[in-house]
Amino acid sequence: MKITVKTGRITEEAADTLLLSHWEDETRFAGHTAEVDAVLRGRLGELLKTQEFSGRHGQISVLHVAPGERLRAKRIVLVGLGKRADSSLEKIRRAMGTAAKAIRELGAKSIVTPVHGMARSGQSRPNGPKEAGRIQVEAAAQAMVEGALLGLYQFNAYRTERNGAVKVITSMTVVVDRDSMKAQAEHGARWGQTIAEATSYVRDLCNHPANVMTPSYIANESKMMAKKLQMRCTVLDRADMERLGMGAMLGVARGSHEPPKFIVLEYRGGPSAQRPVALVGKTVTFDSGGISIKPADNMEQMKADMTGGADVLAAIRAAARMRLPLNIVAIIPATENMPGGSATKPGDVLTSLSGKTIEVINTDAEGRLILADGLTYAIRYHPEVLVDIATLTGACVVALGNVAIGVLGNNQPLIEELKEAGEQAGERAWQLPLWEDYYELIKSDVADVKNTGGRPGGTITAAAFLSKFVGNATWAHLDIASTDWSDKEKAYIPKGPTGVGARLLIQFLRNRALGKGRGLSRPGRVGVIGKGRELSRPGRAGVTGKGRVLSRPGRAGVNDKTRISGLRQTAGANGGKASRKVSKSQAAQKRARPGERRLLLSRRRAGG
Ligand code: BES
Ligand code: MN
Ligand code: ZN
């Protein structure tokens, strides 16, 4: 759909459909709606008088312009915005989603609309408690475009029978009164389109069935994207992962014939010395549960168990397209989770990339296994912040319903930042505690940790497990199992994969690019590393130092593919200082051939 912003008078626009709005608690039309009503000599107002239309949120009325009436539009669609006192950007998004779908149903091809939800003069209006009290032109235009595009989303890739009959709207024109508003509205519209496209992209990736949307497919998709947007892309295959020692990831992939791919994308939009934002997304292209197989009911929905990875891919794509001045690394561990003759069995112990051993109690708790290696890989970049996103636990649905994302982490400012981004983006997140008491539940009798803590507090114990693999990075985890799939169609949410997560992540990145959320890595905060300098102090080389050694080109006999992943760039970002201080066993690893590294690691753990 083509989106245009222009300056003009709404009463003079030629249009197939003119979309107007009304607040429920106002007895008379105002602004553009009143202007058009005047031209129609009160015919719109009749709808209010007869109470056919009240302006209830999402309510729709259609009025055809009669021959001889002095309006160049063919028809008017009225949409209710609800009570003005309850107004918010989310209300605008939803109203636009509903309206755009209704207009498409009419068979209309184009929409012309003023900017809704704010005063005609361009003055702002109250906008709910959270949004600093006002809707600005830019934000309103963004919400409108976003809501309409998200509402119009359709997935027809596999339909052969009703292709001819599919209705589409080809253009939407946002009309502003004055030239001074145009740049703002355009900027908003552009973001709205970018964000809606990102979400649609996630929905597409998740709608495609698992026999098409394989780890290899996603790897190819990532490579193509990287080429187009000048990002760096590295894809590790099974052999690379074996060489590196990604035992947790490989443990999940074992049961599947579909080759796993560990995908790394790097976008460098910020100063080269700036530490990256690292995003890790769970990408299980189909989760059967493995040997701990899932019940058949609704199992088809597990094709969307890759939503987190798709979100991360969509977010880095949006950041690159909009040229955000940030460095970002996207980590996408992609695999199926299948039963099979060589599948991981309950009771098996896996050695993760971090060296930590994991007892697999339930093979259906696979997301945290692939994330364990994904997070370990991520902290080698010394990210300023580390965020993972995953359809991780059914318990999250139980805790929050299909309403909110679960958020947990080791750094309160980062959690607040994510919650704020979610609120702004229309994807709300709610924090669950990560208290020490929960760690009791994932203690293993035979290994360093076990992969489930049982049913109680399932979302929390999953996060507790993940936290064991983030070193001292500033980290937060988003559990989107609650909202990644919708059983019913809503205003701008389709039935099926919702594409949740991309909007929150993009808003988060956008806020960071604006400088909000900086200063998280200031020394002195609990659970925060940061400041590369500190890492270089002798005696602190531990986990992070290890990674850095591995990551340097030409060291440790790392194979080419691993080297080109550009990890060395972050060694540079830390001034390369830290890596000079290496412990004895790290020096040994440095000399070791890749295959030997794991052995060395386990010996060290065993106290050698
Ligand atoms: N992918 C599922 C979680 C999920 C459930 C996502 C429902 C979306 C909707 C995850 O891999 C899983 O199976 N988790 C288990 C963990 C349990 C075995 C500890 C769960 O939540 O049941
Ligand atoms: Mn599972
Ligand atoms: Zn899963």
XYZ file of C-alpha atoms and ligand atoms in Angstrom:
632
model
C 0.000 0.000 0.000
C 1.233 3.427 -0.925
C 1.227 5.970 1.891
C 1.260 9.666 1.056
C 1.137 12.775 3.199
C -0.110 15.981 1.629
C -1.256 19.443 2.596
C -4.806 20.286 1.614
C -8.402 20.862 2.595
C -10.197 17.685 3.447
C -13.432 18.948 1.846
C -11.694 19.349 -1.487
C -9.951 15.986 -1.796
C -11.018 13.568 -4.491
C -11.342 10.210 -2.817
C -12.778 6.803 -3.138
C -13.286 6.809 0.641
C -12.950 9.688 3.037
C -12.271 8.424 6.555
C -13.462 10.694 9.373
C -13.638 10.221 13.125
C -15.681 11.269 16.117
C -15.295 11.211 19.899
C -18.076 9.432 21.704
C -18.544 11.997 24.441
C -18.979 14.961 22.123
C -22.537 15.758 21.183
C -21.604 17.497 17.959
C -19.016 16.882 15.293
C -15.842 18.911 15.482
C -12.916 19.679 13.242
C -12.755 17.950 9.855
C -15.853 15.909 10.488
C -17.856 19.095 11.149
C -16.464 20.712 8.008
C -17.476 17.825 5.816
C -20.862 17.674 7.526
C -21.423 21.320 6.657
C -20.772 20.614 2.978
C -23.232 17.715 3.187
C -25.804 20.017 4.853
C -25.970 17.971 8.023
C -26.432 14.536 6.517
C -23.614 13.154 8.679
C -25.122 14.818 11.724
C -28.330 12.873 11.103
C -26.410 9.756 12.088
C -25.710 11.281 15.479
C -29.260 12.575 15.957
C -30.832 9.236 15.145
C -28.213 7.582 17.361
C -27.204 5.327 14.504
C -23.671 6.432 15.284
C -22.379 7.443 18.687
C -18.616 7.366 18.273
C -18.223 4.290 20.445
C -14.690 3.059 19.966
C -14.364 1.093 16.750
C -17.926 1.810 15.600
C -18.254 2.270 11.842
C -20.865 4.087 9.704
C -20.861 4.490 5.950
C -22.513 7.313 4.012
C -22.511 7.673 0.241
C -22.128 11.114 -1.234
C -25.149 11.877 -3.380
C -24.991 13.251 -6.918
C -24.909 17.009 -6.815
C -23.339 17.222 -3.370
C -20.276 19.406 -3.344
C -17.780 16.827 -2.213
C -15.306 15.047 -4.433
C -15.287 11.936 -2.249
C -17.429 8.976 -3.246
C -18.247 7.889 0.278
C -17.600 8.804 3.894
C -16.643 6.267 6.502
C -17.043 7.418 10.084
C -15.105 5.703 12.826
C -15.683 6.080 16.560
C -12.673 6.958 18.692
C -14.369 6.306 22.029
C -14.357 8.712 24.954
C -11.906 11.505 24.598
C -10.876 11.158 28.230
C -9.660 7.605 27.509
C -7.819 8.521 24.340
C -4.404 7.128 23.570
C -2.274 6.236 20.601
C -3.350 2.638 21.066
C -6.995 3.704 20.672
C -6.081 5.393 17.395
C -4.195 2.329 16.167
C -7.143 0.107 16.956
C -9.740 2.421 15.439
C -7.659 2.660 12.280
C -7.231 -1.107 12.091
C -10.970 -1.642 12.369
C -11.780 1.150 9.916
C -9.263 0.035 7.296
C -10.628 -3.512 7.354
C -14.207 -2.251 7.051
C -13.247 -0.058 4.113
C -11.525 -2.945 2.391
C -14.647 -5.038 2.938
C -16.628 -2.378 1.069
C -14.409 -3.036 -1.900
C -12.854 0.407 -1.781
C -9.358 0.853 -3.124
C -8.074 4.020 -1.507
C -8.431 5.976 1.721
C -8.087 9.693 2.243
C -7.966 10.791 5.856
C -7.097 13.728 8.063
C -4.933 13.160 11.137
C -7.246 11.794 13.819
C -7.194 12.175 17.548
C -5.890 15.725 17.755
C -7.252 19.212 17.343
C -7.706 20.376 13.813
C -5.542 23.405 14.396
C -2.639 21.125 15.061
C -2.823 21.748 18.778
C -2.408 18.676 20.828
C -5.060 16.999 22.896
C -5.059 15.007 26.094
C -3.776 11.539 25.542
C -4.214 9.228 28.491
C -2.179 9.310 31.647
C 1.024 7.780 30.329
C 1.770 9.806 27.262
C 2.710 13.143 28.719
C -0.821 14.288 28.119
C -0.708 15.042 24.427
C -0.929 13.484 21.008
C 1.328 15.218 18.562
C 0.865 15.213 14.809
C 3.818 12.937 14.335
C 2.722 10.330 16.849
C -0.858 10.414 15.600
C 0.200 9.976 11.975
C 2.408 7.077 12.957
C -0.326 5.360 14.940
C -2.784 5.820 12.081
C -0.541 4.311 9.448
C 0.549 1.567 11.787
C -2.990 0.639 12.781
C -4.289 0.623 9.216
C -1.434 -1.443 7.800
C -1.440 -3.910 10.681
C -5.193 -4.296 10.410
C -5.030 -4.925 6.686
C -2.446 -7.686 7.035
C -3.375 -10.860 5.173
C -1.486 -14.066 4.563
C -2.539 -15.767 1.357
C 0.700 -17.394 0.251
C -0.822 -20.864 0.159
C -4.282 -20.174 -1.200
C -4.866 -21.204 -4.761
C -8.637 -20.981 -4.802
C -9.698 -17.459 -3.930
C -6.777 -15.491 -5.216
C -8.852 -13.502 -7.692
C -11.289 -12.397 -5.032
C -8.837 -10.997 -2.506
C -9.657 -7.365 -1.786
C -6.833 -4.880 -1.371
C -6.519 -1.226 -0.554
C -3.782 0.268 -2.670
C -3.282 3.712 -1.184
C -3.790 5.843 1.882
C -3.387 9.605 1.834
C -2.991 11.499 5.077
C -4.058 15.107 4.626
C -2.694 17.825 6.893
C -4.054 21.354 7.067
C -0.837 23.273 6.964
C 2.577 22.846 5.412
C 4.136 23.286 8.835
C 2.619 19.975 9.910
C 3.678 18.066 6.867
C 7.235 17.114 7.783
C 6.123 15.831 11.169
C 3.286 13.829 9.704
C 5.595 12.411 7.060
C 8.135 11.359 9.621
C 5.430 9.710 11.686
C 3.954 7.997 8.648
C 7.334 6.698 7.625
C 7.936 5.172 11.026
C 4.426 3.813 11.109
C 5.013 2.090 7.814
C 8.414 0.748 8.862
C 7.042 -0.641 12.100
C 3.973 -2.165 10.476
C 6.132 -3.747 7.797
C 8.410 -5.184 10.457
C 5.459 -6.736 12.263
C 3.996 -8.050 9.009
C 7.357 -9.550 8.211
C 7.350 -11.401 11.544
C 3.777 -12.554 10.910
C 4.782 -13.832 7.472
C 7.798 -15.710 8.786
C 5.637 -17.308 11.459
C 2.690 -18.037 9.175
C 4.799 -19.966 6.696
C 4.610 -23.606 7.700
C 7.583 -25.366 9.209
C 8.118 -27.464 6.093
C 8.997 -24.222 4.307
C 10.243 -21.948 7.074
C 13.264 -24.015 8.076
C 16.470 -22.845 9.753
C 18.110 -22.893 6.292
C 15.374 -20.674 4.907
C 15.899 -18.150 7.684
C 19.663 -18.291 7.189
C 19.277 -17.517 3.482
C 16.795 -14.794 4.234
C 19.257 -13.263 6.712
C 22.083 -13.380 4.191
C 20.001 -11.680 1.538
C 18.893 -9.030 3.973
C 22.461 -8.421 5.103
C 23.615 -7.937 1.554
C 20.848 -5.505 0.748
C 21.328 -3.420 3.866
C 25.087 -3.675 4.166
C 25.108 -5.657 7.330
C 27.490 -8.427 8.193
C 25.986 -11.880 8.364
C 27.588 -15.061 9.637
C 25.870 -18.421 9.557
C 27.310 -21.237 11.617
C 26.282 -24.717 10.551
C 26.276 -27.905 12.590
C 30.000 -28.537 12.113
C 30.883 -24.985 13.150
C 28.727 -25.326 16.230
C 30.428 -28.601 17.088
C 33.821 -26.974 16.742
C 32.784 -24.136 19.016
C 31.193 -26.423 21.559
C 27.588 -25.286 21.370
C 26.390 -28.405 23.113
C 23.096 -26.958 24.321
C 21.999 -25.776 20.889
C 23.159 -29.026 19.290
C 21.353 -31.040 21.916
C 18.079 -29.567 20.683
C 18.962 -30.022 17.005
C 19.976 -33.678 17.391
C 16.573 -35.170 16.755
C 15.966 -33.319 13.505
C 17.055 -33.993 9.927
C 16.678 -30.307 9.195
C 20.152 -28.725 9.624
C 20.372 -26.145 12.426
C 21.772 -22.675 11.718
C 23.250 -20.228 14.153
C 22.800 -16.840 12.531
C 24.597 -13.641 13.496
C 23.810 -10.272 11.940
C 25.715 -7.114 12.690
C 24.570 -3.615 11.964
C 27.021 -0.808 12.547
C 25.232 2.496 12.550
C 26.937 3.983 15.596
C 30.443 5.185 16.388
C 32.855 2.285 16.129
C 33.789 2.556 19.799
C 30.187 2.235 20.910
C 29.313 -1.104 22.433
C 26.484 -2.840 20.631
C 22.962 -3.619 21.677
C 22.763 -7.418 21.504
C 19.452 -9.051 20.668
C 18.976 -12.802 20.914
C 15.792 -14.409 19.548
C 14.564 -17.961 20.117
C 14.095 -19.508 16.702
C 12.567 -22.959 16.943
C 11.006 -23.406 13.519
C 8.911 -26.230 14.894
C 8.608 -27.328 18.493
C 7.183 -30.835 18.753
C 8.532 -31.081 22.282
C 11.114 -33.661 21.222
C 11.084 -36.926 23.178
C 8.961 -35.173 25.825
C 6.489 -34.803 22.987
C 3.617 -32.317 23.146
C -0.048 -33.307 22.940
C -1.486 -33.136 19.400
C -4.019 -30.402 20.173
C -2.789 -27.048 18.849
C 0.640 -28.446 18.107
C 0.466 -26.777 14.677
C 0.828 -23.461 16.472
C 4.398 -24.441 17.289
C 5.428 -23.336 13.806
C 5.413 -19.889 15.412
C 7.948 -20.907 18.056
C 10.400 -18.827 16.073
C 8.695 -15.510 16.778
C 11.570 -14.232 18.920
C 14.113 -14.818 16.156
C 11.827 -13.260 13.569
C 11.417 -10.232 15.867
C 15.145 -9.795 16.153
C 15.545 -10.096 12.397
C 12.753 -7.593 11.788
C 14.164 -5.191 14.371
C 17.686 -5.113 12.959
C 16.210 -4.716 9.486
C 14.135 -1.736 10.594
C 17.130 -0.201 12.375
C 19.259 -0.561 9.245
C 16.546 0.830 6.985
C 16.028 3.819 9.230
C 19.778 4.161 9.744
C 19.584 4.332 13.509
C 22.886 5.561 14.940
C 23.472 2.398 16.962
C 25.562 -0.731 16.753
C 23.403 -3.813 16.929
C 24.135 -7.504 16.877
C 21.280 -9.915 16.242
C 21.723 -13.520 17.267
C 19.343 -16.081 15.877
C 19.868 -19.688 16.948
C 17.583 -21.602 14.581
C 16.601 -25.245 14.825
C 13.683 -27.638 14.941
C 12.883 -29.572 18.103
C 12.002 -33.093 16.999
C 11.959 -36.589 18.429
C 14.129 -39.106 16.605
C 16.556 -41.949 17.081
C 19.364 -39.628 18.011
C 17.306 -37.047 19.829
C 18.327 -35.835 23.271
C 16.640 -37.870 25.995
C 15.413 -36.777 29.402
C 18.314 -37.277 31.767
C 20.949 -36.462 29.173
C 23.600 -33.946 30.144
C 24.723 -31.303 27.659
C 27.834 -29.146 27.827
C 26.922 -25.643 26.756
C 29.133 -23.151 24.974
C 29.746 -21.477 28.334
C 31.200 -24.713 29.674
C 28.286 -25.086 32.114
C 26.629 -28.496 32.067
C 22.871 -28.860 31.787
C 20.750 -31.821 32.782
C 17.837 -32.083 30.376
C 14.787 -33.028 32.425
C 12.282 -32.194 29.719
C 13.211 -31.941 26.041
C 10.267 -29.594 25.569
C 12.145 -26.945 27.531
C 14.319 -26.473 24.442
C 14.098 -22.705 24.028
C 16.251 -21.993 27.058
C 18.841 -24.477 25.761
C 19.368 -22.735 22.442
C 19.214 -19.355 24.184
C 21.906 -20.475 26.634
C 24.374 -20.793 23.780
C 22.959 -17.718 22.056
C 23.471 -15.614 25.191
C 26.979 -16.957 25.756
C 27.827 -16.052 22.193
C 26.265 -12.612 22.640
C 28.254 -11.605 25.727
C 31.456 -12.004 23.765
C 30.483 -8.770 22.070
C 30.509 -7.006 25.439
C 27.158 -5.520 24.621
C 26.007 -2.370 26.351
C 22.734 -4.196 26.905
C 21.625 -7.717 26.128
C 17.983 -8.498 25.442
C 16.574 -11.879 24.562
C 13.076 -12.514 23.294
C 11.399 -15.887 23.183
C 8.157 -17.847 23.066
C 9.531 -19.539 26.125
C 6.896 -20.795 28.528
C 3.264 -21.839 28.578
C 3.370 -20.570 32.154
C 3.576 -17.031 30.774
C 0.147 -17.495 29.173
C -1.181 -18.654 32.533
C 0.376 -15.711 34.373
C -0.492 -12.871 32.032
C -3.123 -14.162 29.596
C -2.931 -13.049 25.970
C -2.462 -9.479 27.098
C 1.084 -8.759 28.193
C 4.641 -9.852 27.525
C 6.595 -11.140 30.530
C 9.796 -9.256 31.302
C 12.535 -10.260 33.735
C 16.201 -9.435 34.063
C 19.134 -8.431 36.210
C 18.949 -4.680 35.738
C 15.942 -2.587 36.722
C 16.680 0.431 34.488
C 16.841 -1.845 31.445
C 13.563 -3.500 32.436
C 11.945 -0.074 32.819
C 13.273 0.906 29.427
C 11.681 -2.155 27.835
C 8.392 -1.627 29.649
C 8.319 1.973 28.476
C 9.050 0.947 24.889
C 6.279 -1.652 25.084
C 3.808 0.899 26.421
C 4.651 3.319 23.620
C 4.547 0.656 20.936
C 1.277 -0.956 21.992
C 2.951 -4.158 23.201
C 2.849 -3.974 26.957
C 5.259 -5.905 29.139
C 4.812 -6.816 32.802
C 7.669 -7.639 35.113
C 7.934 -10.864 37.086
C 10.428 -11.227 39.942
C 13.726 -13.028 39.603
C 14.460 -13.607 43.268
C 17.172 -15.882 44.517
C 14.610 -18.299 45.995
C 13.693 -19.456 42.493
C 17.189 -20.712 41.756
C 16.625 -23.593 44.179
C 14.175 -25.055 41.677
C 16.712 -25.482 38.879
C 19.479 -27.137 40.862
C 20.448 -30.453 39.336
C 21.620 -33.554 41.170
C 24.103 -34.396 38.430
C 24.958 -31.245 36.464
C 25.466 -27.506 37.016
C 21.828 -26.763 36.314
C 18.699 -28.509 35.049
C 16.493 -27.259 32.279
C 13.155 -27.179 34.083
C 12.038 -26.191 37.521
C 8.649 -27.861 37.294
C 5.297 -26.114 36.891
C 5.388 -23.551 39.701
C 6.779 -20.217 38.559
C 7.589 -21.673 35.138
C 8.284 -18.335 33.472
C 10.528 -17.278 36.315
C 12.573 -20.470 36.563
C 13.085 -20.324 32.793
C 14.478 -16.806 33.171
C 16.552 -17.916 36.160
C 18.052 -20.588 33.929
C 18.866 -18.025 31.223
C 20.479 -15.687 33.724
C 23.156 -18.295 34.320
C 24.442 -17.677 30.809
C 24.657 -13.898 30.697
C 27.824 -13.478 32.759
C 27.633 -10.008 34.224
C 26.017 -8.410 31.231
C 23.151 -5.955 31.632
C 20.419 -8.313 30.572
C 16.667 -8.634 30.225
C 14.438 -11.382 28.910
C 11.080 -11.012 27.161
C 8.731 -14.008 27.264
C 6.262 -13.601 24.401
C 4.585 -17.007 24.636
C 1.562 -15.167 26.057
C 0.972 -12.953 23.051
C 2.645 -14.488 19.998
C -0.539 -16.235 18.824
C -4.104 -14.945 18.828
C -7.084 -17.285 18.763
C -9.314 -14.521 17.501
C -9.077 -11.546 15.236
C -8.819 -8.191 17.003
C -8.746 -4.590 15.754
C -5.307 -4.795 14.186
C -4.274 -8.275 15.308
C -5.102 -11.138 12.974
C -6.036 -14.629 14.040
C -2.834 -16.718 14.246
C 0.691 -15.330 14.550
C 0.526 -11.762 15.876
C 4.101 -10.729 15.131
C 4.389 -9.469 18.710
C 7.782 -8.231 19.843
C 9.045 -6.407 16.781
C 7.254 -3.190 17.679
C 8.585 -3.214 21.217
C 12.139 -3.938 20.085
C 12.080 -1.254 17.418
C 10.711 1.331 19.836
C 13.397 0.291 22.308
C 16.107 0.809 19.679
C 14.574 4.066 18.579
C 14.550 5.379 22.134
C 18.166 4.320 22.566
C 19.104 6.089 19.362
C 17.545 9.233 20.815
C 19.808 8.827 23.802
C 17.150 7.668 26.235
C 18.272 4.754 28.305
C 21.915 5.677 28.101
C 23.943 5.571 31.225
C 22.691 2.135 32.100
C 26.204 0.860 32.119
C 27.525 3.407 34.560
C 29.689 1.775 37.187
C 28.154 1.170 40.534
C 24.854 -0.349 39.557
C 23.971 -3.802 40.677
C 24.498 -6.555 38.186
C 25.942 -4.282 35.591
C 29.235 -4.746 33.906
C 30.053 -2.327 31.388
C 32.947 -0.171 31.069
C 35.301 -2.591 29.316
C 38.042 -1.169 31.455
C 36.915 -2.975 34.526
C 36.868 -6.220 32.680
C 40.498 -5.920 31.933
C 41.504 -5.898 35.563
C 43.517 -8.939 36.501
C 41.544 -11.558 38.277
C 38.325 -10.608 36.540
C 39.054 -12.154 33.215
C 36.711 -15.086 33.912
C 33.953 -15.796 31.482
C 34.207 -12.696 29.393
C 37.926 -12.894 28.917
C 37.513 -16.381 27.604
C 35.200 -15.222 24.902
C 37.398 -12.437 23.881
C 40.331 -14.695 23.297
C 38.242 -16.950 21.159
C 36.891 -14.056 19.268
C 40.134 -12.626 18.105
C 41.030 -13.365 14.557
C 43.903 -15.669 14.004
C 43.850 -16.929 17.563
C 42.744 -20.189 19.030
C 42.666 -21.804 15.642
C 39.086 -20.668 15.187
C 37.827 -21.505 11.777
C 37.270 -18.831 9.182
C 33.556 -18.642 9.542
C 33.839 -18.022 13.199
C 36.355 -15.326 12.615
C 34.438 -13.365 10.050
C 31.641 -13.051 12.530
C 33.338 -9.795 13.375
C 33.597 -10.479 17.042
C 36.989 -8.902 16.817
C 35.318 -5.593 16.196
C 34.181 -5.515 19.750
C 37.605 -6.426 20.943
C 38.477 -3.196 19.182
C 35.591 -1.416 20.819
C 37.067 -2.270 24.155
C 40.331 -0.835 23.084
C 41.668 -4.349 22.780
C 43.107 -3.765 26.222
C 41.213 -6.287 28.147
C 42.217 -9.187 26.033
C 45.844 -8.908 26.930
C 45.179 -10.130 30.395
C 44.603 -13.797 30.025
C 44.517 -16.470 32.631
C 46.649 -19.575 32.401
C 43.903 -21.851 31.247
C 42.786 -19.301 28.679
C 46.281 -19.234 27.301
C 46.043 -22.985 27.014
C 42.770 -22.631 25.150
C 44.382 -20.123 22.884
C 46.910 -22.700 21.845
C 44.455 -25.503 21.639
C 42.872 -26.617 18.438
C 39.140 -26.047 18.305
C 38.217 -29.621 18.950
C 40.286 -29.687 22.079
C 38.816 -26.597 23.591
C 35.864 -28.203 25.208
C 38.045 -30.746 26.826
C 40.184 -28.038 28.266
C 37.126 -26.242 29.485
C 35.755 -29.246 31.227
C 39.081 -30.037 32.786
C 39.244 -26.539 34.126
C 35.805 -26.881 35.577
C 36.800 -30.125 37.152
C 39.379 -28.110 39.018
C 42.294 -28.671 36.612
N 7.464 -23.187 22.875
C 7.054 -23.631 24.149
C 6.316 -22.577 24.938
C 4.998 -22.096 24.386
C 3.836 -22.597 24.888
C 4.950 -21.110 23.431
C 2.622 -22.135 24.412
C 3.743 -20.641 22.958
C 2.587 -21.147 23.454
C 8.266 -24.045 24.971
O 9.315 -24.590 24.254
C 7.806 -25.112 25.902
O 7.422 -26.137 25.439
N 7.862 -24.831 27.198
C 7.448 -25.754 28.178
C 8.467 -25.778 29.283
C 8.236 -26.837 30.305
C 8.491 -28.190 29.699
C 9.143 -26.587 31.474
C 6.101 -25.306 28.709
O 5.894 -24.115 28.892
O 5.237 -26.152 28.894
Mn 9.094 -26.650 23.935
Zn 9.473 -23.977 22.301
